[in-house]
Coordinates of C-alpha atoms (C1' of nucleotides) in Angstrom, one line a residue:
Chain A
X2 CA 98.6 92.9 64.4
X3 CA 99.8 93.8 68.0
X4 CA 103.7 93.5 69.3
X5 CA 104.8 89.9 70.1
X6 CA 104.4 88.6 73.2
X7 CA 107.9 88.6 75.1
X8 CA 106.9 84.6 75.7
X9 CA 104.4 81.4 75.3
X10 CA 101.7 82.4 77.7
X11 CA 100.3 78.7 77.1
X12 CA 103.8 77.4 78.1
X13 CA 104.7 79.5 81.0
X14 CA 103.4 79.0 85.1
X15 CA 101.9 82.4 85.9
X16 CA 100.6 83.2 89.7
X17 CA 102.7 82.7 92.9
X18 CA 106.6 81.6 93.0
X19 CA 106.9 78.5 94.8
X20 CA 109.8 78.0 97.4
X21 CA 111.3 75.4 94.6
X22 CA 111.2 77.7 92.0
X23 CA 112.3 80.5 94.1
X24 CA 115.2 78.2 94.9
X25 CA 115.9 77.1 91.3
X26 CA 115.9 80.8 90.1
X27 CA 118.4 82.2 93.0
X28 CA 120.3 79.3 92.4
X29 CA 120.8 79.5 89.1
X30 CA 122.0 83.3 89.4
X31 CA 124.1 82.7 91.5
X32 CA 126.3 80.0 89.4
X33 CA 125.6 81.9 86.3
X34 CA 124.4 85.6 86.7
X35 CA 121.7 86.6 84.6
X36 CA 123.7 86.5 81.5
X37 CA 122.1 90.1 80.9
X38 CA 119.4 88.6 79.1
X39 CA 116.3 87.6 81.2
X40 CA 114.2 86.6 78.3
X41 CA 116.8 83.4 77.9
X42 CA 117.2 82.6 81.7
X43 CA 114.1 80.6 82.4
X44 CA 114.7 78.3 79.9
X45 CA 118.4 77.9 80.8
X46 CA 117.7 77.5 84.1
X47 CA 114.8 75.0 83.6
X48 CA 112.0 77.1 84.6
X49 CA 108.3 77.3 83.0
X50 CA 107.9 80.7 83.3
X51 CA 108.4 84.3 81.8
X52 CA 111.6 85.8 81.7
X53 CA 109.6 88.7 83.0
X54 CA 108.3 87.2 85.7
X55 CA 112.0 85.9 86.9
X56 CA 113.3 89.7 86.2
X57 CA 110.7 90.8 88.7
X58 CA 111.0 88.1 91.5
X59 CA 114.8 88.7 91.3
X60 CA 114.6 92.2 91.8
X61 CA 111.5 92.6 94.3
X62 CA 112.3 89.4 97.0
X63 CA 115.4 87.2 95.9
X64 CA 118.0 89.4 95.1
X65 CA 120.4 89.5 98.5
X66 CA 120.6 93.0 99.5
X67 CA 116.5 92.7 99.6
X68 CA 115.4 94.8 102.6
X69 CA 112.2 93.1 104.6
X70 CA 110.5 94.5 107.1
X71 CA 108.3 97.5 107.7
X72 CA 109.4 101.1 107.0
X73 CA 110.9 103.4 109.7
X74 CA 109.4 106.9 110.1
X75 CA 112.7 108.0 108.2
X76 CA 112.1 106.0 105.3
X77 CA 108.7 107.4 105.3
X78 CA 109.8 111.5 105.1
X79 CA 111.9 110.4 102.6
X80 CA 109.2 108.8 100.0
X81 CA 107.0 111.3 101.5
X82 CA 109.7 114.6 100.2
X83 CA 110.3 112.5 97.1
X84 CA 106.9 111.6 96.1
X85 CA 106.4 115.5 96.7
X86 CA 109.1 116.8 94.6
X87 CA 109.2 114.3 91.6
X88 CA 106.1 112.6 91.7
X89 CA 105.3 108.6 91.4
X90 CA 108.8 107.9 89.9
X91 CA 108.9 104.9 92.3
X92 CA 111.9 103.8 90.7
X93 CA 114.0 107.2 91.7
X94 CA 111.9 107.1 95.7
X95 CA 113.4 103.7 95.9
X96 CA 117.1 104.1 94.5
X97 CA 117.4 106.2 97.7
X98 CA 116.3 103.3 99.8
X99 CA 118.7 100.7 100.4
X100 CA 117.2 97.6 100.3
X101 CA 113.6 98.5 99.1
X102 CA 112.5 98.1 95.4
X103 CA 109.6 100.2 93.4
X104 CA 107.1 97.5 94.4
X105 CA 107.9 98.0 97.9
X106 CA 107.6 101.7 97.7
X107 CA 104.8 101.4 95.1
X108 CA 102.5 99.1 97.3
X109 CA 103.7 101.1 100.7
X110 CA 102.6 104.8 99.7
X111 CA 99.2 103.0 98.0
X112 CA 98.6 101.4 101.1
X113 CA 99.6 102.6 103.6
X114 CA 101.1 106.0 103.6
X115 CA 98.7 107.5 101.5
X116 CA 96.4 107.0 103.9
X117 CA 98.2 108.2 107.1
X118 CA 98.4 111.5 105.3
X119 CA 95.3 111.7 104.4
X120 CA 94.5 110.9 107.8
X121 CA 97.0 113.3 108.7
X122 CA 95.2 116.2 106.6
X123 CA 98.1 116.4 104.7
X124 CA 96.1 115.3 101.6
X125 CA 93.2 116.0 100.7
X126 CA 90.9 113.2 100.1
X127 CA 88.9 114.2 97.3
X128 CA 88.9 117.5 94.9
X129 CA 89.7 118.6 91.7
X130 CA 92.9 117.6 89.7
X131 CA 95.1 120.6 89.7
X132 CA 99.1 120.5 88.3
X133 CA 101.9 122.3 88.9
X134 CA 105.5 122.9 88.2
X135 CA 109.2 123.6 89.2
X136 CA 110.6 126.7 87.3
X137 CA 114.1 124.9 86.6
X138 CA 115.7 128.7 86.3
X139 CA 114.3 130.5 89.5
X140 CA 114.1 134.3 89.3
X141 CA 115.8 135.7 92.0
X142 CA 112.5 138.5 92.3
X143 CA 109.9 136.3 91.0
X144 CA 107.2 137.5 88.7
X145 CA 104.4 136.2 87.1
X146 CA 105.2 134.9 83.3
X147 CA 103.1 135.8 80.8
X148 CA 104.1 133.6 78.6
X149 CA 104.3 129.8 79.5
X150 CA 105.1 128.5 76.6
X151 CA 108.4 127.1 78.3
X152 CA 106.8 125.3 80.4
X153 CA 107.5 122.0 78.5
X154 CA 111.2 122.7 80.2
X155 CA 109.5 122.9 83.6
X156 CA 109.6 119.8 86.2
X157 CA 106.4 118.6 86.7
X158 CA 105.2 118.1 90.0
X159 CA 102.8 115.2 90.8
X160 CA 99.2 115.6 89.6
X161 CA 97.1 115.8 93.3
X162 CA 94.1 116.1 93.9
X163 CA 93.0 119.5 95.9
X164 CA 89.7 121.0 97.4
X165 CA 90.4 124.4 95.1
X166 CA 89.8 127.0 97.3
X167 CA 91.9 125.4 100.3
X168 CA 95.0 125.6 97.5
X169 CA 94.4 128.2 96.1
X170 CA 93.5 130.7 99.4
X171 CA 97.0 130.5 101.6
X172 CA 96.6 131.5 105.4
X173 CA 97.0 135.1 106.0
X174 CA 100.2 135.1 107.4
X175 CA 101.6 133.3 104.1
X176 CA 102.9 134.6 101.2
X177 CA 100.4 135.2 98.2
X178 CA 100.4 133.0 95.6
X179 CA 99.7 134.6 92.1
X180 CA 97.8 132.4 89.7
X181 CA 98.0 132.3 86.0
X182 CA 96.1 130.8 83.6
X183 CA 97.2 128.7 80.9
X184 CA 96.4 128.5 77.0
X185 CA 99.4 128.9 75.2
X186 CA 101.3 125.7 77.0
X187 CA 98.1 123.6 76.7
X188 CA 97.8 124.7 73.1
X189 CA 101.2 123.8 72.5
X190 CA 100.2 120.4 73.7
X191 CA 101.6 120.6 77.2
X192 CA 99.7 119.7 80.1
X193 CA 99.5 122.6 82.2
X194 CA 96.6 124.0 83.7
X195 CA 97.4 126.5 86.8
X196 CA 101.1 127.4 87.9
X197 CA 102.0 129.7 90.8
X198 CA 104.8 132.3 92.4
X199 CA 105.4 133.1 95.4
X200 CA 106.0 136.9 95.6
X201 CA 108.3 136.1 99.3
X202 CA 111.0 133.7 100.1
X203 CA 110.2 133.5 103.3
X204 CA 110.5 129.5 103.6
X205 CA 114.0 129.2 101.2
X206 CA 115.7 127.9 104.8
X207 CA 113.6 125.4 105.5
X208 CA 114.4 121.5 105.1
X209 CA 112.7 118.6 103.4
X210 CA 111.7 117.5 106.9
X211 CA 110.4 120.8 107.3
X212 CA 108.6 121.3 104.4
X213 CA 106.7 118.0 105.7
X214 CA 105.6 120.1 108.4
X215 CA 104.1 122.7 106.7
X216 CA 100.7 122.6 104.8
X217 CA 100.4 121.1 101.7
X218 CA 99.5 123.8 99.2
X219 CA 102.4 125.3 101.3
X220 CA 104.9 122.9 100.3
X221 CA 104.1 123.9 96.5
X222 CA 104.5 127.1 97.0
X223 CA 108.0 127.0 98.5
X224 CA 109.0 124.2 96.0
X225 CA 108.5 126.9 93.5
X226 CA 111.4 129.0 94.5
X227 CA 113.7 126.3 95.2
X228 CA 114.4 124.2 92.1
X229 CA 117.5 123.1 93.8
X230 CA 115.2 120.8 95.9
X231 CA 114.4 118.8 93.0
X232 CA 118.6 119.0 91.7
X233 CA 119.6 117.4 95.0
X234 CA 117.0 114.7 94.1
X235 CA 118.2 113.9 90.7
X236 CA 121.8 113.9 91.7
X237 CA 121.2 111.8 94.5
X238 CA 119.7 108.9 92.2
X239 CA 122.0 108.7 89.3
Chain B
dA21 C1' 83.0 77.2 112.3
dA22 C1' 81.7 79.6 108.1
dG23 C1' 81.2 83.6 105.3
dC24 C1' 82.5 88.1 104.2
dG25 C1' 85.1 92.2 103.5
dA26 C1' 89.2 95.0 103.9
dG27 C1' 93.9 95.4 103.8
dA28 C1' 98.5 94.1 102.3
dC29 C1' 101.5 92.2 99.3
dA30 C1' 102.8 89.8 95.0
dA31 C1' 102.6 89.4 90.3
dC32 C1' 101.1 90.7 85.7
dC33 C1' 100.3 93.9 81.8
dG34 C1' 101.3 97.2 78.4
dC35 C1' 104.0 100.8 77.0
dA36 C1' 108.2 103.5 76.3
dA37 C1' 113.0 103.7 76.1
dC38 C1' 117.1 101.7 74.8
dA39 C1' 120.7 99.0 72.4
dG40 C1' 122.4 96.5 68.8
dA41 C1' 122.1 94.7 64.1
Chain C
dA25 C1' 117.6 105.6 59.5
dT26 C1' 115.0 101.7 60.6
dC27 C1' 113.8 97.5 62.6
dT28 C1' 113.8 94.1 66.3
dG29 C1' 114.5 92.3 70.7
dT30 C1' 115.1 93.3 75.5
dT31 C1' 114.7 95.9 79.7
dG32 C1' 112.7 99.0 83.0
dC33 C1' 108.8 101.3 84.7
dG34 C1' 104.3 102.6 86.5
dG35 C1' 99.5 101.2 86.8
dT36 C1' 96.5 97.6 87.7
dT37 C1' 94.9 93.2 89.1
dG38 C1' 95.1 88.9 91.6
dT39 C1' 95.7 86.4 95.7
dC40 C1' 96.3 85.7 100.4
dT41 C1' 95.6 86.7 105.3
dC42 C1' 93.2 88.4 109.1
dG43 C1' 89.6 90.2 111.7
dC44 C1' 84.8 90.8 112.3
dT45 C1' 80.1 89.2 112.3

DNA sequence: AAGCGAGACAACCGCAACAGA
DNA sequence: ATCTGTTGCGGTTGTCTCGCT
């Protein structure tokens, strides 16, 4: 026997909010609030549908600091840095966009941006899944570890896809990348296949807008030796 | 004008996390 | 410590619109 459903799907309107209901809902919340319990409000507020469903129209078009409209090329660098550094936590990409929700950002960058950067070369189309990580306690002379059994402490970048030998082969003027292979992480049940260092630092200086500049593969690379990137995320959404 | 396909956006689903009993 | 109800999240699907033939 599965989990109960959070409502009568016989009982409840499903599909596309109507300007009434629309109306009804915002109307409601703003006499009452939400009461902090959606699962009650639709029924309170004499509406045939799932809590849900009001909990996601609230939040994604009626709520009144809602920001409509296309994105601006700053709004774009900044999903584009986030999505780079943390991955699809669309929630996180969106708390540092006034206005926007995850929907937004979440149907945006499948859209839309993901395509421009494609377009832009900046991502591959096609290739092999590879995965990285963010050391969260950089080594001021980084070496390879041997051992990656911590890796379970490590930030997870986002899982992209690359043409291998483009990754993996940096431009000769670029830092080498060292690659070492995993078993003792992926034994341990940790998803890691391939992690890299950087044996320079030659990019520590460089902003988010300027890591957007820079290759792809690059921008991994340089990620690796600045955890701090990823901090100023984090701190920046809570 | 009708049919079709692609793109954009809205909404749903299932799961995990969380809080309170 | 466990159970139950609720919320939040990300992935996916559905629907609508628009342009092309």
């Amino acid at each position: 026997m599965g989990r109960a459903p959070c409502c009568d799907k016989a009982n409840v309107k499903r599909g596309p909010w109507s300007p009434e209901e629309d109306a009804i809902l915002k109307g409601y919340i703003d006499t009452h609030g939400t009461g902090g319990n959606w699962i009650s409000l639709p029924q309170k507020a004499g509406l045939r549908r799932c809590g849900k469903s009001c909990r996601l129209r609230w939040l994604n078009y009626l709520r009144p600091d809602i920001k409509l409209g296309g994105f601006t090329e700053e709004e774009d660098s900044i999903i584009c840095s986030l999505y780079f550094s943390i991955g699809s936590r669309w929630s996180v990409i969106a708390s540092n966009l006034p206005g926007r929700t995850d929907n937004d950002v979440k149907n945006y960058w499948n859209t839309r941006l993901k395509k421009k950067l494609v377009a832009g070369g900046r991502i591959p189309a096609t290739g092999t899944t590879t995965t990285a990580y963010i050391n969260p306690n950089p080594n001021p002379n980084p070496t390879p570890d041997p051992d990656l059994s911590t890796a379970s402490t490590w930030t997870h970048l986002p899982h992209q896809s690359f043409s291998e030998p483009n990754f993996l082969g940096p431009g000769s003027s670029l830092p080498s990348l060292i690659e070492v292979s995993d078993s003792s992480s992926s034994a341990a049940g940790v998803n890691t296949e391939l992690s890299w260092w950087t044996t320079e630092e030659s990019y520590s200086g460089l902003s988010i807008d300027d890591l957007l500049d820079l290759d792809f593969r690059i921008m991994y690379e340089i990620l690796s030796n600045r955890s701090f990137s990823f901090d100023q995320v984090i701190s920046s959404s809570i």
